[in-house]
PDB file of C-alpha atoms and ligand atoms in Angstrom:
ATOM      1  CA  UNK A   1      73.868 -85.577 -68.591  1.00 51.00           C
ATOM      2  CA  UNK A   2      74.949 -88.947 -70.257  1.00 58.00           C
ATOM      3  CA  UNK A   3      72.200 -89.385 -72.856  1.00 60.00           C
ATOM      4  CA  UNK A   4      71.675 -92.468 -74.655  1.00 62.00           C
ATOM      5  CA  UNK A   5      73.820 -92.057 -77.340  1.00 69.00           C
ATOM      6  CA  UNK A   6      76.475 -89.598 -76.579  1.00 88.00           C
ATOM      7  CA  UNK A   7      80.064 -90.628 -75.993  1.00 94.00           C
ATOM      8  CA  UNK A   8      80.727 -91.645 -72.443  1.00 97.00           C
ATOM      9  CA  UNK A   9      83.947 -90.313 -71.080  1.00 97.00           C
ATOM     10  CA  UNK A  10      84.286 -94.017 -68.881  1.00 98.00           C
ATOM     11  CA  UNK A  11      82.970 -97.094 -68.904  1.00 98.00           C
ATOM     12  CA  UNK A  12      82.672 -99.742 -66.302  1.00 98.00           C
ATOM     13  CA  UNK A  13      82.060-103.329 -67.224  1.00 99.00           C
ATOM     14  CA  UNK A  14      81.022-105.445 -64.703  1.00 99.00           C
ATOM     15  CA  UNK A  15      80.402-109.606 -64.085  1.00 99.00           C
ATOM     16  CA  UNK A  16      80.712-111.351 -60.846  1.00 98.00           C
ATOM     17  CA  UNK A  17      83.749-112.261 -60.202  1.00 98.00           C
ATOM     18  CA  UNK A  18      86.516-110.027 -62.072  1.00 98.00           C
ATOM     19  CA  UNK A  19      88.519-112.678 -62.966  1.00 98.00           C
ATOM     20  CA  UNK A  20      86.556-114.149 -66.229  1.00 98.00           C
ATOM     21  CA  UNK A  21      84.137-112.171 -68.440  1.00 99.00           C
ATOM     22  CA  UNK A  22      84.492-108.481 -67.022  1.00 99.00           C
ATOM     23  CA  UNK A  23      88.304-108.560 -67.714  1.00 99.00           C
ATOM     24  CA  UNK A  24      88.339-109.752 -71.036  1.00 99.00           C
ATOM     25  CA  UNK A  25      85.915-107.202 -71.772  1.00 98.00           C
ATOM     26  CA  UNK A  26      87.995-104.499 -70.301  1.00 98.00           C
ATOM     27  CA  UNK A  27      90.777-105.244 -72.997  1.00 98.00           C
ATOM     28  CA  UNK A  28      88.611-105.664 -75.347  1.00 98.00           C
ATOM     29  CA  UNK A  29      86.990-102.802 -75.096  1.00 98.00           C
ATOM     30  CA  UNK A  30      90.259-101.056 -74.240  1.00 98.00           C
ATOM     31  CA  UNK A  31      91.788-102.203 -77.554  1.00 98.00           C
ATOM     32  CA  UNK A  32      88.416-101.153 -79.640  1.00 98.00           C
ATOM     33  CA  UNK A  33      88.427 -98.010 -78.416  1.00 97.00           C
ATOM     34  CA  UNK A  34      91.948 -97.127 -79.059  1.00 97.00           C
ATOM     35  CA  UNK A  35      91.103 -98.658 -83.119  1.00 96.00           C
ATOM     36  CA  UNK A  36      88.384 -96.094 -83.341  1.00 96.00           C
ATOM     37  CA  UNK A  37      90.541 -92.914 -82.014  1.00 95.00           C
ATOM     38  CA  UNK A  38      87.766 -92.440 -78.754  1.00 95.00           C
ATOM     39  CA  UNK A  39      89.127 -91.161 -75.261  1.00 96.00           C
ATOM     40  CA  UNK A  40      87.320 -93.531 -73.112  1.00 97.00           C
ATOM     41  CA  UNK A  41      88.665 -94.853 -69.451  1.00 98.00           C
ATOM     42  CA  UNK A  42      87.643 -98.187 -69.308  1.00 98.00           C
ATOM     43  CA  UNK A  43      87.901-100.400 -66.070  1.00 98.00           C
ATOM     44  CA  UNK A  44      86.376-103.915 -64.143  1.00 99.00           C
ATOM     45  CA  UNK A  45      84.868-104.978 -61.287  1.00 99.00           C
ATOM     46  CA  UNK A  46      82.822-107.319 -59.553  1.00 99.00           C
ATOM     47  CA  UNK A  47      79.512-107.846 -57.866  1.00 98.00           C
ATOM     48  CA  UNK A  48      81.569-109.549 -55.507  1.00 98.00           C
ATOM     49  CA  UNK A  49      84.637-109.904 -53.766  1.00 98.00           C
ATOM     50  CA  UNK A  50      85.071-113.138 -53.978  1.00 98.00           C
ATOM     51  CA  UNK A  51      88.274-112.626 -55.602  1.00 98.00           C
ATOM     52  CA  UNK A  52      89.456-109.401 -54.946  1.00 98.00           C
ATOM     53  CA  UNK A  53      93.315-108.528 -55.447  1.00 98.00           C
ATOM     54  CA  UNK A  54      93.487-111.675 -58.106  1.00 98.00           C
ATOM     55  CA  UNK A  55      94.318-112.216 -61.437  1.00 98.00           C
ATOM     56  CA  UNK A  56      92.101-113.180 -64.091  1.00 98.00           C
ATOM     57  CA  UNK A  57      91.488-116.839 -64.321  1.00 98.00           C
ATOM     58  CA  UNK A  58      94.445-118.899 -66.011  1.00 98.00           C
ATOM     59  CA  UNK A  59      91.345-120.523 -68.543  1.00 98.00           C
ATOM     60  CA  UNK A  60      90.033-116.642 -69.455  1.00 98.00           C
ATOM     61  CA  UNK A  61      93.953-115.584 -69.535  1.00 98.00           C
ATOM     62  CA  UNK A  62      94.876-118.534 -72.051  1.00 98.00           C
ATOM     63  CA  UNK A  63      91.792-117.710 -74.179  1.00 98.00           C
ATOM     64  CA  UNK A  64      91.873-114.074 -74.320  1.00 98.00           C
ATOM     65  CA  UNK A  65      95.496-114.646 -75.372  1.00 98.00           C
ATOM     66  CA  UNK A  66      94.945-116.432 -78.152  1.00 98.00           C
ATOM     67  CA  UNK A  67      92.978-114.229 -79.517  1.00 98.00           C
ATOM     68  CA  UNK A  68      95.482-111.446 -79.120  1.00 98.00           C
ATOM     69  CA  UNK A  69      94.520-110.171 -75.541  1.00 98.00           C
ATOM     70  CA  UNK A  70      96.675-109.890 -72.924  1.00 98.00           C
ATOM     71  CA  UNK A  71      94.701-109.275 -69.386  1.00 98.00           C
ATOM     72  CA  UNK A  72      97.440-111.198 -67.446  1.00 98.00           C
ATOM     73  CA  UNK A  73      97.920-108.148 -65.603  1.00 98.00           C
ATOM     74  CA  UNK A  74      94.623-107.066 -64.477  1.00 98.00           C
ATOM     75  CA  UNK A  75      93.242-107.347 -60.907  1.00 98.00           C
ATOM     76  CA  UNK A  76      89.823-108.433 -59.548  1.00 98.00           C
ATOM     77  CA  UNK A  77      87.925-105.440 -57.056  1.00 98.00           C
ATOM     78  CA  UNK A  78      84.795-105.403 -55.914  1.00 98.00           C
ATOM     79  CA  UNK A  79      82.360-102.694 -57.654  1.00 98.00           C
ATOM     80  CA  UNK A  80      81.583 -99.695 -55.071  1.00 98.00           C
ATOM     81  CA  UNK A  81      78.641 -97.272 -54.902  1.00 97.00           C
ATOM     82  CA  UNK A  82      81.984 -94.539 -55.567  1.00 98.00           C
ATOM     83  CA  UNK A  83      81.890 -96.396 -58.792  1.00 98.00           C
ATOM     84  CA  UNK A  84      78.436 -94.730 -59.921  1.00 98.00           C
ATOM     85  CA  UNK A  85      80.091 -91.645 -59.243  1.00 97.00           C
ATOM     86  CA  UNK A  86      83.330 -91.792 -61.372  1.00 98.00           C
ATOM     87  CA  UNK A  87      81.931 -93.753 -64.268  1.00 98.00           C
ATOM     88  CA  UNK A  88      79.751 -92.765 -66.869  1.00 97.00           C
ATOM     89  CA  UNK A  89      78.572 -95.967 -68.320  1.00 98.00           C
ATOM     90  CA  UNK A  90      78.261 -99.108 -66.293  1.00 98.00           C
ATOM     91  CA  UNK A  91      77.472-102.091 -67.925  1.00 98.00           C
ATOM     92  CA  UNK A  92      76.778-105.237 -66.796  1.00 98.00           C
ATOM     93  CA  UNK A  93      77.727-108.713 -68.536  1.00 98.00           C
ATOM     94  CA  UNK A  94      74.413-110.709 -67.171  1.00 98.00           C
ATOM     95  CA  UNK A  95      70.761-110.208 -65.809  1.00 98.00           C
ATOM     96  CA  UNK A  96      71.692-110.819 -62.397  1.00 98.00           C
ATOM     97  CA  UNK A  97      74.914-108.348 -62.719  1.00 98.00           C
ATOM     98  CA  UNK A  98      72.533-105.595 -63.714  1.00 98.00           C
ATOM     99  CA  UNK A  99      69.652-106.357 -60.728  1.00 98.00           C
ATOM    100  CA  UNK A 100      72.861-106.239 -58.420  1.00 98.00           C
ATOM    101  CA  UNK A 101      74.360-102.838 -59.992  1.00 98.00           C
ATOM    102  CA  UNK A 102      71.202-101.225 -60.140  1.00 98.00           C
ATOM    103  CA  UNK A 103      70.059-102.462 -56.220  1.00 98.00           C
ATOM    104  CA  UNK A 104      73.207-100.475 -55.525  1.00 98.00           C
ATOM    105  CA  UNK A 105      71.905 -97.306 -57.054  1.00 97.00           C
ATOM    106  CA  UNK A 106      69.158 -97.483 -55.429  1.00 97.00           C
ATOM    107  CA  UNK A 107      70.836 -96.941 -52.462  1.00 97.00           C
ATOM    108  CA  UNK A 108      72.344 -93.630 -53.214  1.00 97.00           C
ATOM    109  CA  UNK A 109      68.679 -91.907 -52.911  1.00 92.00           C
ATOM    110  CA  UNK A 110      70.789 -88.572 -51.939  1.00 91.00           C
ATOM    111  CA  UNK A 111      73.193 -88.252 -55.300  1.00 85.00           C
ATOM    112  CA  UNK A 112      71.346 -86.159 -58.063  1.00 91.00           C
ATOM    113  CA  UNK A 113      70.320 -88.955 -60.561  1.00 87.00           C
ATOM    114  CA  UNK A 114      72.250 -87.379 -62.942  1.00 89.00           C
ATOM    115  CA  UNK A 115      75.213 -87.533 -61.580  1.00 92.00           C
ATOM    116  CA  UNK A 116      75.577 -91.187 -61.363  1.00 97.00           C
ATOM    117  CA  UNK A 117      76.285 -93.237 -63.755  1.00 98.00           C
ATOM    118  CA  UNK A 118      73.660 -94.935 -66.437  1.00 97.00           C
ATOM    119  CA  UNK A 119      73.615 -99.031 -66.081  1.00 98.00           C
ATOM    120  CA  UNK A 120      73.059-101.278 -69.394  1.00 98.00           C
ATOM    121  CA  UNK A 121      73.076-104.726 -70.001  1.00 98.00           C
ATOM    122  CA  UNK A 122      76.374-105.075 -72.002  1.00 98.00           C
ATOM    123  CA  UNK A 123      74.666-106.505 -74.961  1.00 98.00           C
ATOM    124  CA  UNK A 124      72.347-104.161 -74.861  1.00 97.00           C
ATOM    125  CA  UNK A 125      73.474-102.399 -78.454  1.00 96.00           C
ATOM    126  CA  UNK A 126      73.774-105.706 -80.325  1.00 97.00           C
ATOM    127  CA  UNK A 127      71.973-106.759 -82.872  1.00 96.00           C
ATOM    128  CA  UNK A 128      73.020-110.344 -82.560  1.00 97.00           C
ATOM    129  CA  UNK A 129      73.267-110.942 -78.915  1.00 97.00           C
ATOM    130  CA  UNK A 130      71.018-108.594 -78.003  1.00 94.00           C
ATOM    131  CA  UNK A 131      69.120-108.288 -74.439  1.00 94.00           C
ATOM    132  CA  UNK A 132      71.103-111.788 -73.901  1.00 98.00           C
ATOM    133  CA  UNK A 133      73.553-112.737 -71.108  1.00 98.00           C
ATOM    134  CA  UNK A 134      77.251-113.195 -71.235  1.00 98.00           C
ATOM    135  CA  UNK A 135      76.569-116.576 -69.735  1.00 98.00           C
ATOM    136  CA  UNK A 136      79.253-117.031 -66.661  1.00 98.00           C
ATOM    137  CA  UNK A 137      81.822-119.711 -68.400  1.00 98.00           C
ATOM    138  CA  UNK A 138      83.328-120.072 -64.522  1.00 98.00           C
ATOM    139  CA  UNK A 139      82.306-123.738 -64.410  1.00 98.00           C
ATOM    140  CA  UNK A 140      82.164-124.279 -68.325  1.00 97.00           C
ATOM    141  CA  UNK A 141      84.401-125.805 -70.777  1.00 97.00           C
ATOM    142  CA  UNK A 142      86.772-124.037 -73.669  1.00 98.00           C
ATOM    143  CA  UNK A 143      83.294-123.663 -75.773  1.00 98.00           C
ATOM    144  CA  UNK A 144      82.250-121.341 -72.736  1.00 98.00           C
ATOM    145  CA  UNK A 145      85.223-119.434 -72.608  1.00 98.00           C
ATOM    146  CA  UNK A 146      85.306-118.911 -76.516  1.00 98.00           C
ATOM    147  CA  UNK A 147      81.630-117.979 -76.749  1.00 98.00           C
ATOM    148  CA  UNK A 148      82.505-115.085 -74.327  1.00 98.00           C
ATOM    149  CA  UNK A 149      85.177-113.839 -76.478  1.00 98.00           C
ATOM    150  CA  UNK A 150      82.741-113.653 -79.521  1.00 98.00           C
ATOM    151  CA  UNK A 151      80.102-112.196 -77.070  1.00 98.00           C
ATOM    152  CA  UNK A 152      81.841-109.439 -76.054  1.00 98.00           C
ATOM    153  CA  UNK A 153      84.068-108.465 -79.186  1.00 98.00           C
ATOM    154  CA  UNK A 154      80.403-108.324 -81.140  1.00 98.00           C
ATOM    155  CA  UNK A 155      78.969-106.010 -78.241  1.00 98.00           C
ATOM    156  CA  UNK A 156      81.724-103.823 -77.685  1.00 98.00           C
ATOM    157  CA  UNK A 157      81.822-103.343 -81.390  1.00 98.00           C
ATOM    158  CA  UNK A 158      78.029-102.364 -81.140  1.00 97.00           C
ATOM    159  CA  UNK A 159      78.774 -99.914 -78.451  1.00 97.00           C
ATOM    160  CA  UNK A 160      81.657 -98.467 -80.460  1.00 97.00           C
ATOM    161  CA  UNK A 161      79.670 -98.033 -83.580  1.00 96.00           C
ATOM    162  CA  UNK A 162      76.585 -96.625 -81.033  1.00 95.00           C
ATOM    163  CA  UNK A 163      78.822 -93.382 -80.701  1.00 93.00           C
ATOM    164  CA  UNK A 164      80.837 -93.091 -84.127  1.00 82.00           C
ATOM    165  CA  UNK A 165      77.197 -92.730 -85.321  1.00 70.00           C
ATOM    166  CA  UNK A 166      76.447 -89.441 -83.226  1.00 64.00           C
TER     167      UNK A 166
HETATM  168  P1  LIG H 201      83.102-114.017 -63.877  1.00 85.61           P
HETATM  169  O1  LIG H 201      83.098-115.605 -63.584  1.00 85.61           O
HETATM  170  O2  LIG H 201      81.892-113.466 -63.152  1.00 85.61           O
HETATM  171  O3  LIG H 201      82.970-113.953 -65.343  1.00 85.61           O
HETATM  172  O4  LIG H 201      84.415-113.491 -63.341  1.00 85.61           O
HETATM  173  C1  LIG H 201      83.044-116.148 -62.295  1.00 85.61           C
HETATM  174  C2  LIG H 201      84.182-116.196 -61.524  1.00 85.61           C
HETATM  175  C3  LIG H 201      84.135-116.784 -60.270  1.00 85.61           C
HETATM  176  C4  LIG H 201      82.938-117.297 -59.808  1.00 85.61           C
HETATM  177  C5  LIG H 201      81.794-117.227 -60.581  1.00 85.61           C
HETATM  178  C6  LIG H 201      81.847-116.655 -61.831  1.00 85.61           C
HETATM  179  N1  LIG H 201      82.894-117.907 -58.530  1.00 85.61           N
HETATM  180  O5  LIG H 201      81.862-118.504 -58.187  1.00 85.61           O
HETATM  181  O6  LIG H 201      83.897-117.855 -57.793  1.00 85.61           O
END
């Protein structure tokens, strides 16, 4: 079983739509993991499917860019209950993220608990942000968009130092 601190062999991070926050996270992550030498899959999703088969928004693309992430290539899906199978860790960018994730698992009442995956709030390791929101910048400004990037590169970071401690 996945405890608390142990090394999770994948990660999910998840928003709402899979074209701003949970994206930039994924390369984030992606590229933090690959600095600290771990073998972690790391993927996105959505709560919804608003806009599945899309590419990130141009405003998170242009951001994460300039801070030297490209996710110009990655593609929204829709999160699926298969998810809490294949992924260790799923971790969820807001409040209402996590309620949806974990109404999901409730759902799968026949799986052995242990065999699905363990949810967190994706700040949940910080000690700046933590317990708070990646607020959704979708109908925000620049300042939005850049306050994710700082978000996320601080709790990814936390994550990452989470397991190099164990
Ligand atoms: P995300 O942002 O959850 O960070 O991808 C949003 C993207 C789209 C919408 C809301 C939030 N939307 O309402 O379409």
């Amino acid at each position: 079983m996945l405890t608390k601190a142990s090394t999770p062999s994948s990660v999910l991070l998840v928003c709402l739509g899979n074209i701003c926050r949970s994206p930039t996270a994924e390369e984030i992550f992606r590229q933090q993991v690959a600095i600290a030498g771990l073998k972690i899959k790391v993927d996105s999703a959505g709560t919804s499917g608003w806009h599945q088969g899309e590419r990130p928004d141009m405003r998170a693309q242009k951001h994460a860019k300039a801070h030297g992430y490209n996710i110009s290539k990655l593609t929204s899906r829709q999160v699926q209950a298969q998810d809490f199978y294949d992924f260790d860790l799923i971790l969820a960018m807001d409040s209402n993220n996590l309620d949806d994730l974990q109404a999901i698992k409730d759902t799968l009442t026949d799986a052995d608990p242990e065999a699905l995956a363990r949810l967190a709030l994706f700040s949940e390791e910080d000690p700046i942000y933590s317990g708070a929101d990646v607020p959704d910048p979708y109908q925000g400004g620049s300042d939005a968009f850049e306050d994710v990037i700082d978000r996320i590169e601080s709790s990814a970071q936390a994550w990452i130092e989470s397991w190099r401690a164990n």
